[in-house]
Amino acid sequence: MFFLLLIMFCQVSCTDYSSKIDELQQQIDQLQNSLNSQNTEIGNLGDKINALKAAAAAVSVEPVSGKDGAVVGHTVRFAEGGEVTVYNSPVNVTVEKDGGKWWWKADGEWLKDSDGNRYEAAGEKAPAPRFDITDGIMKVSFDKGATWQEVGEVGDRYVRQVDDNENEVVITLYSGETVTIPKQAPVLAIAAEVESAPLPAGASVTFPYKVTGFEQGMKVYAIASGQCSASVVTETEESGTVVVRATDSATDATDVILCVSDGKGRTAVASVPVVIIPRGRQMTFYAYHSMPDNGNNFNEVQFHNMAAANITTAHSYTGDKFHQACKYAEGTDLKVTKWMENYIYNYVGWTDEAYADMLATNQTLIDEVNDVKDEPHLWGYALIDEPRDSLFVKIGLLTKRLHELDPNHPCYVNLWGDQMCDANLLPYVTKANPDIISFDMYPCAYGFDPVGYWYDRLDAVHRYSEQYNIPWWGFAATCDMGTFIDGVYSYDYSNVLPTMGSIRVQFYTNLLYGADGLEVFTWEHYSGENGGVGWTTAPLMRDGTLSDAYYYVKTITKEINDRMFIFDGATITSLTHTKKSGAVSTKLTSRGDIPEIVSSYKFPTTGTFLVETVTNGDNVYFIVQNKTHRSASYVFLEFEEPVFRVGYDGSMTYIPATVETDDDAEPSQYEIPEGDNLIFKIK
């Protein structure tokens, strides 16, 4: 290995050398600046040699070229990171004027021929020198390399040769000393920041990755098999996120393979197990006051199906109207409820014993049940709405008789909110033998945020549902429901309209208290009380058009169905409410507590929240519900371990554990829109 430096050769005229000499001097000065820079590198060579000797392993050796393309040094890159560049010996070349002429100098000495004559740097016959270093001796040639003469010893501070062998790098100094560095393939690795990733069927999970030893031109990709697909979103050269998506029917666990490759045979691979979370059943959405006599048509049934309502009911669903509704439901998943109110209201004054005898022999009842029980779109029988307590026994008797005549379809009764207490629920579940506990109460309908007694009712129905193993359904107002003015209820229904926040807070709060079905009141425009025209903003208008409430319901029912893997079959581990106290509230009431993984939390005084932990199989979810539907709010949360945030469509997004670097720093702030919630998978 040798260093070859070409010096510009300039011819000048015999009569006027001054301008040419100045030009030559400029070129020499430029060369000198370049060589001075190299001399600085040489001055640090001792430190570099020590670094080379201390290096555990090298991964590559790359030549360094000068402006003319000649190799002037080498860069050694280390396996543990960092690099050192060593240069071959520079030749300090200058020209100097003496006796009216310009002469060549090398390393401060005049360059002379074998007779001791100096070499002239300017003139028509002035030769251009070439320099070489061989065996530590600097040489110069003025005849284009035909002959060489020694200039002097280079010294032991210069690099003679760099040998880039297969298994080692050998650097030889002119002193004869060698530095040998074993070679190692570059450390190339890819790793995800999760040990495993939860993936709900039909949704996606997103988690970060990092690459060690990344070099320009490398590619990162992800591979998933079976019912999953994977893609990479690059954020920087060394990091990004992996997005894995599962089909709706995905059931089998799989591994996602992460790869990084340089396209030249070097590839690093990592595997992340993906755990599929089944979708769970679809939530029951019961559309109440649907399609009265003047609005029973195919399009309206289709609108139910589009907005995910899967059961429709109306007081008009008797006789031919019931069959007509079922006919329009063909081709959809929609079920129709048959109303049977006459079998209670027509016998209110009868004794329970006489009523039981009537049911046993009533041929009209038998014929009516036989007429509908094999209808594919029959959901069940609606018996009565908001009955008084004295009718509980009759409800139980009718339920029993209908089960004898048709054991395949349930019976439906709806109670009103004030009956959701121990004094009414206990006789109801023991006398009426209900298939479902349903009650209507509309905490957001009258211009207020939910009041405390609504939560008392929810707590009661949840307790009785669990104790007697009876599913329960709860309503949400999806139309304008009037308001209170100076404590008096007003039938001016235009005052309070449904919003995304008001519907969402009702549906989700019911879910958080364990509801098995969610009911819509009212689905279709319906005449108001006292002859007034009310509920004009129901999802389905009387003329068949759709109101804003329709799109609210459609959006919310989809997101709840996409998140049903959280709630279907889940156990409420803890359920608490925030209570405002001071500037920031951390006091919680009711049962349960914040899980330990939530290392820090703060609730502002501008809102109140329902805080819950639910367990579903091996999965645990932490939920914060904004209890107001009138304004957005926020919470501050920190997590001791990484968690996943659940999106509206059920997708999981990785949230890293909080790293505390400042004792006074606020935890991460999360905004919660009106009536909305935060859901985190914490286990």
XYZ file of C-alpha atoms in Angstrom:
683
model
C 0.000 0.000 0.000
C 1.497 3.353 -0.866
C 0.411 6.946 -0.985
C 0.659 8.662 -4.356
C 0.315 12.405 -4.538
C 0.134 14.136 -7.888
C 1.320 17.732 -7.974
C 0.002 20.110 -10.595
C 2.663 20.823 -13.228
C 2.491 24.252 -14.748
C 4.357 25.474 -17.798
C 5.281 29.156 -17.986
C 6.733 31.270 -20.730
C 10.396 32.193 -20.811
C 9.760 35.870 -20.651
C 7.034 36.389 -18.030
C 6.848 34.028 -15.077
C 5.218 36.264 -12.476
C 1.534 35.543 -13.171
C 2.171 31.827 -13.683
C 4.200 31.628 -10.484
C 1.358 33.327 -8.595
C -1.100 30.808 -10.046
C 1.220 27.965 -9.112
C 1.575 29.334 -5.616
C -2.239 29.438 -5.232
C -2.401 25.800 -6.249
C 0.385 24.943 -3.833
C -1.406 26.865 -1.068
C -4.604 24.923 -1.695
C -2.657 21.697 -1.586
C -0.966 22.822 1.599
C -4.341 23.509 3.273
C -5.448 20.010 2.406
C -2.216 18.504 3.652
C -2.350 20.582 6.835
C -5.721 19.022 7.568
C -4.199 15.608 7.081
C -1.257 16.589 9.285
C -3.730 17.366 12.061
C -5.099 13.847 11.708
C -1.573 12.461 11.850
C -0.966 14.421 15.041
C -3.780 12.469 16.664
C -2.615 9.136 15.337
C -1.169 8.025 18.653
C -4.597 8.251 20.289
C -6.155 6.485 17.359
C -3.674 3.622 17.504
C -4.467 3.201 21.208
C -8.185 3.090 20.353
C -7.491 0.462 17.725
C -5.516 -1.643 20.173
C -8.354 -1.457 22.717
C -11.076 -2.358 20.252
C -12.811 -5.684 20.858
C -13.766 -6.243 17.252
C -14.109 -4.488 13.929
C -16.999 -4.865 11.544
C -15.720 -3.071 8.441
C -12.795 -1.251 6.870
C -13.523 1.402 4.277
C -10.907 3.251 2.177
C -10.820 7.047 2.245
C -10.133 8.692 -1.112
C -8.563 12.029 -1.832
C -9.771 14.549 -4.383
C -7.885 12.817 -7.149
C -9.370 9.412 -6.275
C -6.220 8.041 -4.690
C -6.545 6.207 -1.372
C -5.264 8.440 1.405
C -6.365 6.429 4.451
C -8.829 3.983 5.978
C -11.830 4.149 8.333
C -12.195 1.246 10.766
C -15.710 0.756 12.215
C -16.075 -1.100 15.499
C -18.660 -3.719 16.439
C -19.542 -1.888 19.646
C -20.030 1.385 17.817
C -17.714 4.245 16.832
C -14.948 4.442 14.273
C -11.349 5.598 13.735
C -9.862 7.014 10.517
C -6.101 6.653 9.967
C -4.300 8.342 7.088
C -1.247 7.318 5.136
C 1.761 9.643 5.445
C 1.203 13.049 3.873
C 4.028 14.797 2.002
C 4.369 18.451 2.890
C 5.117 19.935 -0.541
C 5.931 23.613 -1.103
C 7.668 25.878 -3.647
C 9.958 28.626 -2.565
C 11.587 31.508 -4.426
C 15.324 31.842 -4.184
C 17.707 33.844 -6.372
C 14.868 35.010 -8.572
C 13.655 31.492 -9.312
C 11.110 29.050 -7.819
C 12.310 25.704 -6.446
C 10.609 22.541 -5.067
C 10.754 21.641 -1.381
C 9.566 18.470 0.401
C 9.172 18.437 4.176
C 11.096 21.753 4.299
C 14.147 20.529 2.347
C 15.245 21.452 -1.188
C 14.660 18.631 -3.608
C 17.974 17.919 -5.435
C 19.181 15.568 -8.127
C 22.121 13.150 -7.741
C 24.546 15.981 -8.540
C 23.139 18.170 -5.782
C 21.243 20.492 -8.110
C 17.874 21.772 -7.008
C 14.770 21.018 -9.030
C 13.245 24.087 -10.552
C 9.474 24.502 -10.049
C 8.819 26.891 -12.943
C 10.002 27.051 -16.492
C 9.348 25.324 -19.762
C 11.420 22.284 -18.777
C 10.610 22.227 -15.082
C 9.755 18.610 -14.160
C 6.713 17.629 -12.069
C 7.664 15.502 -9.035
C 6.023 12.278 -7.875
C 6.281 11.061 -4.304
C 6.207 7.571 -2.832
C 6.852 5.890 0.516
C 8.453 2.458 0.493
C 9.616 0.631 3.603
C 9.396 3.819 5.616
C 11.524 5.801 3.176
C 10.050 8.795 1.325
C 11.108 8.971 -2.315
C 10.661 11.419 -5.165
C 10.783 11.007 -8.942
C 11.164 13.780 -11.509
C 11.055 11.498 -14.540
C 7.526 10.176 -14.207
C 8.579 7.300 -11.964
C 11.461 5.969 -14.076
C 13.959 6.614 -11.279
C 13.522 7.462 -7.591
C 15.694 9.132 -4.981
C 15.344 9.025 -1.227
C 14.087 12.097 0.583
C 14.302 10.755 4.107
C 12.808 8.379 6.661
C 9.126 8.713 7.325
C 9.270 7.694 10.989
C 7.196 5.324 13.121
C 4.204 7.649 13.453
C 2.887 6.843 10.001
C 0.697 3.994 8.766
C 2.396 1.876 6.162
C -0.366 -0.565 5.293
C -3.932 -1.609 6.192
C -4.858 -5.220 5.391
C -8.585 -5.949 5.433
C -8.547 -9.736 5.768
C -11.534 -12.068 6.073
C -11.315 -12.543 9.837
C -9.137 -9.632 10.969
C -7.873 -6.166 10.193
C -4.080 -5.717 10.358
C -2.658 -2.171 10.548
C 1.075 -1.966 9.994
C 3.057 1.100 11.040
C 6.320 2.136 9.376
C 8.070 1.204 12.573
C 7.089 -2.393 11.902
C 4.582 -2.526 14.744
C 1.255 -4.081 13.862
C -2.184 -3.707 15.343
C -4.483 -6.698 14.778
C -8.237 -6.356 15.301
C -10.511 -9.410 14.948
C -13.440 -8.877 12.608
C -17.047 -9.405 13.591
C -20.204 -9.111 11.586
C -22.111 -5.913 12.390
C -24.532 -6.245 15.298
C -27.921 -6.214 13.584
C -31.033 -6.824 15.652
C -34.704 -5.967 15.619
C -36.924 -6.106 18.672
C -40.491 -5.190 19.563
C -41.243 -3.402 22.813
C -43.828 -6.045 23.729
C -43.460 -9.656 24.762
C -46.825 -10.444 23.214
C -49.614 -8.439 21.586
C -53.386 -8.702 22.152
C -55.363 -8.654 18.920
C -59.183 -8.520 18.902
C -60.758 -10.330 15.957
C -61.686 -7.818 13.279
C -59.426 -5.148 14.751
C -55.727 -4.248 14.862
C -52.923 -3.917 17.358
C -50.091 -1.388 17.038
C -46.787 -1.644 18.887
C -43.297 -0.115 18.433
C -40.059 -1.735 17.279
C -36.379 -0.713 17.290
C -33.423 -1.753 15.144
C -29.854 -2.007 16.458
C -27.039 -1.598 13.932
C -29.248 -0.051 11.268
C -27.421 1.121 8.154
C -28.747 3.167 5.289
C -30.554 1.111 2.715
C -31.793 -1.545 5.104
C -35.464 -2.517 4.997
C -37.787 -3.504 7.820
C -40.865 -5.593 7.227
C -43.340 -7.747 9.128
C -44.982 -11.038 8.264
C -48.153 -12.531 9.734
C -49.774 -15.800 8.794
C -53.213 -17.309 8.768
C -56.040 -14.900 9.538
C -53.759 -11.926 10.232
C -51.823 -9.413 8.168
C -48.977 -7.146 9.247
C -47.388 -3.943 8.009
C -44.614 -1.589 9.131
C -44.925 2.160 9.621
C -41.413 3.661 9.605
C -40.903 6.695 11.837
C -37.094 6.953 11.857
C -34.416 4.785 10.275
C -34.060 2.824 13.510
C -37.645 2.738 14.796
C -41.303 2.630 13.878
C -44.482 0.720 14.585
C -45.923 -2.594 13.522
C -49.645 -2.803 12.729
C -51.202 -6.267 12.841
C -54.811 -6.754 11.740
C -57.045 -9.793 12.188
C -60.058 -10.863 10.174
C -63.504 -10.839 11.789
C -63.402 -14.612 12.071
C -59.870 -14.891 13.455
C -59.583 -17.408 16.282
C -56.107 -18.932 16.141
C -53.066 -17.416 17.818
C -50.148 -16.622 15.537
C -46.645 -15.169 15.564
C -45.728 -11.949 13.798
C -42.221 -12.107 12.361
C -40.252 -8.840 12.273
C -37.321 -8.696 9.871
C -34.600 -6.210 9.011
C -32.386 -6.905 6.000
C -29.565 -5.152 4.162
C -30.348 -7.005 0.928
C -26.873 -8.564 0.956
C -27.527 -11.627 3.041
C -27.610 -10.080 6.521
C -31.021 -10.365 8.175
C -32.194 -10.053 11.772
C -35.463 -11.594 12.870
C -37.715 -11.266 15.913
C -40.953 -13.013 16.750
C -43.918 -11.505 18.619
C -46.717 -13.863 19.717
C -50.135 -12.423 18.900
C -53.021 -13.494 21.117
C -56.385 -13.389 19.357
C -59.280 -12.064 21.456
C -62.604 -13.419 20.110
C -65.159 -10.816 19.050
C -67.845 -11.896 21.479
C -71.566 -11.748 20.814
C -73.129 -8.743 19.184
C -74.933 -6.460 21.608
C -78.737 -6.578 21.638
C -80.113 -3.225 20.422
C -83.848 -3.022 20.962
C -85.630 -0.353 18.916
C -88.735 0.754 20.802
C -91.825 2.438 19.265
C -90.770 1.353 15.808
C -92.764 1.701 12.628
C -96.358 2.410 13.702
C -99.290 1.556 11.464
C -98.725 4.393 9.039
C -95.017 3.720 8.584
C -94.572 -0.016 8.168
C -92.462 -0.359 5.044
C -89.383 -2.065 3.722
C -87.054 0.958 3.869
C -87.728 1.556 7.551
C -86.889 -2.049 8.402
C -83.668 -1.712 6.430
C -82.787 1.425 8.396
C -83.034 -0.610 11.579
C -80.609 -3.121 10.195
C -78.197 -0.439 8.960
C -77.978 1.147 12.392
C -77.431 -2.241 14.077
C -80.793 -2.388 15.873
C -81.489 -6.121 15.869
C -84.890 -6.212 17.579
C -87.816 -3.991 16.651
C -91.034 -3.509 18.576
C -94.147 -1.370 18.487
C -97.569 -1.610 20.110
C -98.994 -2.121 16.612
C -97.160 -5.419 16.112
C -100.236 -7.629 16.414
C -102.181 -9.651 13.876
C -101.394 -8.849 10.274
C -99.124 -5.947 11.251
C -96.769 -8.390 12.925
C -96.537 -10.570 9.815
C -96.090 -7.518 7.620
C -93.128 -6.360 9.739
C -91.592 -9.841 9.538
C -91.998 -9.840 5.770
C -90.160 -6.542 5.457
C -87.407 -7.911 7.701
C -86.625 -10.711 5.241
C -83.022 -10.619 4.125
C -81.879 -8.937 7.357
C -80.919 -10.099 10.847
C -83.733 -8.063 12.336
C -86.143 -9.740 14.766
C -89.683 -8.559 15.535
C -91.446 -8.562 18.898
C -95.142 -9.504 19.049
C -97.230 -7.467 21.495
C -99.532 -9.315 23.900
C -100.722 -6.472 26.205
C -104.407 -7.360 25.862
C -103.832 -10.603 27.738
C -103.039 -8.598 30.866
C -104.928 -5.305 30.553
C -108.210 -7.046 29.686
C -108.000 -9.058 32.916
C -106.725 -6.507 35.439
C -109.728 -6.970 37.758
C -109.583 -10.748 37.774
C -108.169 -12.736 40.659
C -104.862 -14.399 39.982
C -106.479 -17.841 40.273
C -109.207 -17.033 37.736
C -106.600 -15.488 35.440
C -104.512 -18.672 35.551
C -107.585 -20.771 34.666
C -108.350 -18.468 31.757
C -104.831 -18.774 30.328
C -104.988 -22.545 30.527
C -108.077 -22.781 28.360
C -107.946 -19.665 26.160
C -108.077 -20.983 22.593
C -107.456 -17.527 21.137
C -104.120 -17.365 22.953
C -103.226 -20.835 21.720
C -104.085 -19.954 18.137
C -102.212 -16.660 18.285
C -99.045 -18.304 19.534
C -99.310 -21.108 16.975
C -99.689 -18.464 14.272
C -96.331 -16.820 15.021
C -94.059 -19.238 16.884
C -92.481 -20.645 13.709
C -91.898 -17.217 12.132
C -88.079 -16.936 11.549
C -88.084 -13.241 12.434
C -89.978 -13.626 15.710
C -87.837 -12.548 18.662
C -90.373 -13.008 21.458
C -93.487 -11.677 23.161
C -93.862 -8.186 24.668
C -96.340 -8.523 27.548
C -96.759 -5.061 29.102
C -95.028 -1.699 29.549
C -94.468 -0.149 33.007
C -96.887 -2.354 34.962
C -97.852 -1.592 38.542
C -96.687 -3.972 41.235
C -100.109 -5.607 41.635
C -99.766 -7.116 38.166
C -96.480 -8.976 38.856
C -98.257 -12.274 39.562
C -100.319 -12.064 36.358
C -97.124 -11.312 34.422
C -95.565 -14.437 35.879
C -98.597 -16.556 34.974
C -98.688 -15.283 31.379
C -94.937 -15.820 31.036
C -95.277 -19.402 32.255
C -98.163 -20.118 29.862
C -96.336 -18.644 26.861
C -93.289 -20.772 27.659
C -95.539 -23.847 27.641
C -96.952 -22.925 24.256
C -93.646 -21.731 22.794
C -90.516 -22.724 24.735
C -88.180 -21.202 22.131
C -88.946 -17.487 22.516
C -88.604 -15.207 25.576
C -91.071 -12.759 27.107
C -90.417 -9.048 27.513
C -91.710 -6.671 30.186
C -90.466 -3.138 30.752
C -90.502 -1.509 34.197
C -90.105 2.154 34.966
C -87.189 3.737 36.789
C -88.731 4.103 40.243
C -89.311 0.348 40.372
C -85.558 -0.285 40.323
C -85.190 -0.656 44.069
C -85.290 -3.512 46.552
C -88.952 -2.914 47.454
C -90.049 -3.490 43.847
C -87.354 -5.677 42.318
C -87.575 -8.441 44.893
C -91.309 -9.132 44.316
C -90.824 -8.687 40.575
C -88.110 -11.337 40.156
C -89.861 -13.747 42.542
C -93.445 -13.324 41.246
C -93.137 -12.308 37.584
C -90.412 -14.875 36.762
C -88.997 -12.518 34.088
C -86.780 -13.642 31.231
C -85.298 -10.123 31.143
C -85.293 -7.173 33.518
C -85.869 -4.025 31.474
C -86.406 -0.516 32.789
C -86.641 2.931 31.253
C -85.084 6.033 32.722
C -83.648 8.938 30.767
C -81.085 10.839 32.830
C -79.851 13.030 29.947
C -83.206 13.804 28.358
C -84.218 16.887 30.281
C -81.182 19.110 29.981
C -79.254 17.828 32.987
C -76.299 15.550 33.541
C -77.125 12.146 35.035
C -78.348 12.476 38.599
C -77.265 10.293 41.473
C -80.441 8.232 41.770
C -79.960 6.930 38.206
C -76.764 5.248 39.384
C -78.647 3.890 42.415
C -81.142 2.292 40.019
C -78.343 0.867 37.914
C -76.653 -0.533 40.989
C -79.879 -2.211 42.098
C -80.697 -3.813 38.744
C -77.101 -5.025 38.455
C -77.281 -6.696 41.869
C -80.567 -8.447 41.139
C -79.385 -9.471 37.682
C -76.344 -11.177 39.184
C -78.157 -12.660 42.183
C -80.999 -14.225 40.169
C -79.027 -14.791 36.953
C -81.438 -12.722 34.859
C -80.099 -10.529 32.027
C -81.109 -6.879 32.086
C -81.600 -4.187 29.454
C -81.493 -0.410 29.802
C -82.828 2.460 27.701
C -81.235 5.546 26.191
C -83.169 8.585 24.986
C -82.582 9.095 21.265
C -85.154 11.832 20.717
C -86.171 15.187 22.182
C -87.802 14.482 25.539
C -88.876 17.872 26.919
C -87.411 19.708 29.895
C -88.164 21.043 33.333
C -88.872 24.764 33.683
C -88.978 26.046 37.266
C -89.474 22.483 38.444
C -92.413 21.815 36.124
C -92.088 19.403 33.214
C -92.608 21.047 29.829
C -93.939 19.192 26.809
C -92.065 21.539 24.519
C -89.898 18.723 23.196
C -87.776 20.987 21.027
C -85.851 22.305 24.030
C -83.542 19.332 24.558
C -82.237 17.388 21.567
C -80.253 14.128 21.531
C -76.515 14.442 20.999
C -73.675 12.022 20.441
C -72.576 12.665 24.020
C -75.996 12.130 25.602
C -76.612 8.836 23.779
C -73.086 7.603 24.389
C -73.079 8.322 28.135
C -76.388 6.435 28.562
C -75.386 3.407 26.502
C -71.912 3.073 28.001
C -73.022 3.635 31.580
C -75.570 0.851 31.161
C -72.791 -1.353 29.792
C -70.491 -0.521 32.700
C -73.219 -1.660 35.090
C -73.463 -4.983 33.274
C -76.345 -4.454 30.813
C -76.966 -7.334 28.395
C -79.079 -5.256 26.026
C -79.370 -1.585 25.085
C -82.730 -0.054 24.188
C -83.515 2.933 21.982
C -86.384 5.258 22.866
C -87.824 6.203 20.647
C -86.820 4.867 17.259
C -89.535 6.393 15.105
C -91.290 9.763 15.356
C -94.154 9.326 17.764
C -97.023 11.538 18.851
C -96.426 13.207 22.185
C -98.548 13.119 25.287
C -101.639 15.299 25.795
C -102.143 15.521 22.060
C -98.852 17.306 21.506
C -96.505 16.343 18.706
C -93.266 15.192 20.234
C -90.162 13.128 19.661
C -89.663 14.776 16.311
C -85.926 14.128 16.363
C -86.156 10.355 16.703
C -83.719 8.465 14.430
C -86.454 7.692 11.908
C -88.766 10.580 11.033
C -92.438 10.088 10.316
C -91.922 10.886 6.634
C -89.221 8.219 6.355
C -86.236 10.603 6.461
C -83.375 10.208 8.915
C -82.512 12.651 11.679
C -79.086 13.331 13.177
C -79.980 10.887 15.948
C -80.004 8.046 13.419
C -76.345 8.664 12.607
C -75.473 9.036 16.288
C -77.046 5.659 17.014
C -75.424 4.055 13.986
C -71.973 5.292 15.041
C -72.311 4.293 18.686
C -73.859 0.882 18.080
C -70.983 0.009 15.735
C -68.306 1.043 18.198
C -69.989 -0.883 21.019
C -70.212 -4.011 18.860
C -66.552 -3.573 17.892
C -65.695 -3.444 21.618
C -67.952 -6.257 22.794
C -64.956 -8.510 23.441
C -64.452 -6.325 26.533
C -67.966 -6.559 27.943
C -69.326 -9.931 26.771
C -69.123 -12.267 29.766
C -67.007 -9.814 31.761
C -66.964 -9.492 35.539
C -67.009 -6.057 37.149
C -63.917 -6.108 39.353
C -64.349 -2.587 40.680
C -66.716 0.296 40.001
C -66.163 3.714 41.502
C -67.200 7.347 41.047
C -65.075 10.435 41.464
C -66.178 12.987 44.000
C -65.072 16.560 43.559
C -62.979 17.880 46.413
C -60.566 20.786 46.178
C -58.654 21.753 43.063
C -58.030 18.181 42.004
C -60.001 15.184 43.186
C -58.576 11.753 43.799
C -61.258 10.651 46.249
C -63.393 7.769 45.056
C -66.638 6.433 46.453
C -68.680 3.234 46.000
C -67.060 -0.193 45.662
C -63.626 -1.050 44.339
C -60.534 1.009 43.740
C -58.007 2.109 41.126
C -55.836 -0.841 39.982
C -52.228 -0.794 41.148
C -50.850 -0.533 37.612
C -52.262 3.017 37.528
C -49.431 4.614 39.474
C -50.806 8.146 39.392
C -54.157 9.736 38.566
C -55.808 13.127 38.880
C -59.376 14.150 38.146
C -60.153 17.843 37.628
C -63.042 19.623 39.261
C -64.543 20.422 35.853
C -66.074 16.965 35.522
C -67.075 13.791 37.286
C -66.173 10.284 36.207
C -67.186 6.680 36.528
C -64.069 4.525 36.954
C -64.230 0.783 36.427
C -62.079 -2.317 36.117
C -63.528 -5.360 34.366
C -62.056 -8.836 33.993
C -62.811 -10.963 30.959
C -60.970 -14.282 30.995
C -57.254 -13.516 31.176
C -57.802 -9.897 30.131
C -58.312 -6.923 32.428
C -59.574 -3.519 31.262
C -59.480 -0.132 33.000
C -62.228 2.319 31.971
C -62.806 5.995 32.748
C -66.237 7.316 31.689
C -66.987 11.032 31.417
C -70.314 11.318 33.268
C -71.313 14.596 31.660
C -72.740 14.731 28.145
C -72.524 18.511 27.967
C -68.776 19.132 27.962
C -65.472 17.416 27.335
C -63.161 16.787 30.241
C -59.744 15.274 30.898
C -57.849 13.070 33.314
C -54.187 12.609 34.159
C -52.888 9.038 34.226
C -49.576 7.255 34.652
C -48.969 3.523 34.280
C -46.270 1.480 36.007
C -46.215 -1.011 33.136
C -46.987 -0.763 29.421
C -50.692 -0.959 28.552
C -52.823 -0.885 25.409
C -55.440 1.761 24.695
C -58.602 0.445 23.028
C -59.905 2.500 20.092
C -63.477 2.943 18.912
C -63.092 0.044 16.471
C -61.547 -2.237 19.097
C -57.980 -1.646 17.904
C -55.185 -1.778 20.470
C -52.439 0.858 20.620
C -49.345 0.388 22.781
C -48.857 2.912 25.609
C -45.392 2.716 27.260
C -44.911 2.752 30.981
C -44.367 6.204 32.462
C -40.744 7.139 33.099
C -40.529 9.563 36.002
C -37.719 12.049 35.457
C -39.187 14.981 37.340
C -41.016 14.696 40.638
C -43.021 17.830 39.795
C -43.978 16.684 36.293
C -47.664 16.165 35.542
C -48.745 12.696 34.396
C -49.988 12.256 30.833
C -53.201 14.132 30.058
C -56.041 12.352 28.278
C -59.003 14.299 26.957
C -62.424 12.640 27.110
C -65.140 14.089 24.827
C -68.716 14.593 25.991
C -70.131 11.371 27.430
C -67.145 9.446 26.101
C -64.628 7.184 27.789
C -61.065 5.928 27.917
C -60.479 2.177 27.811
C -57.092 0.583 28.527
C -56.174 -3.090 28.465
C -53.954 -3.369 31.528
C -53.450 -7.136 31.558
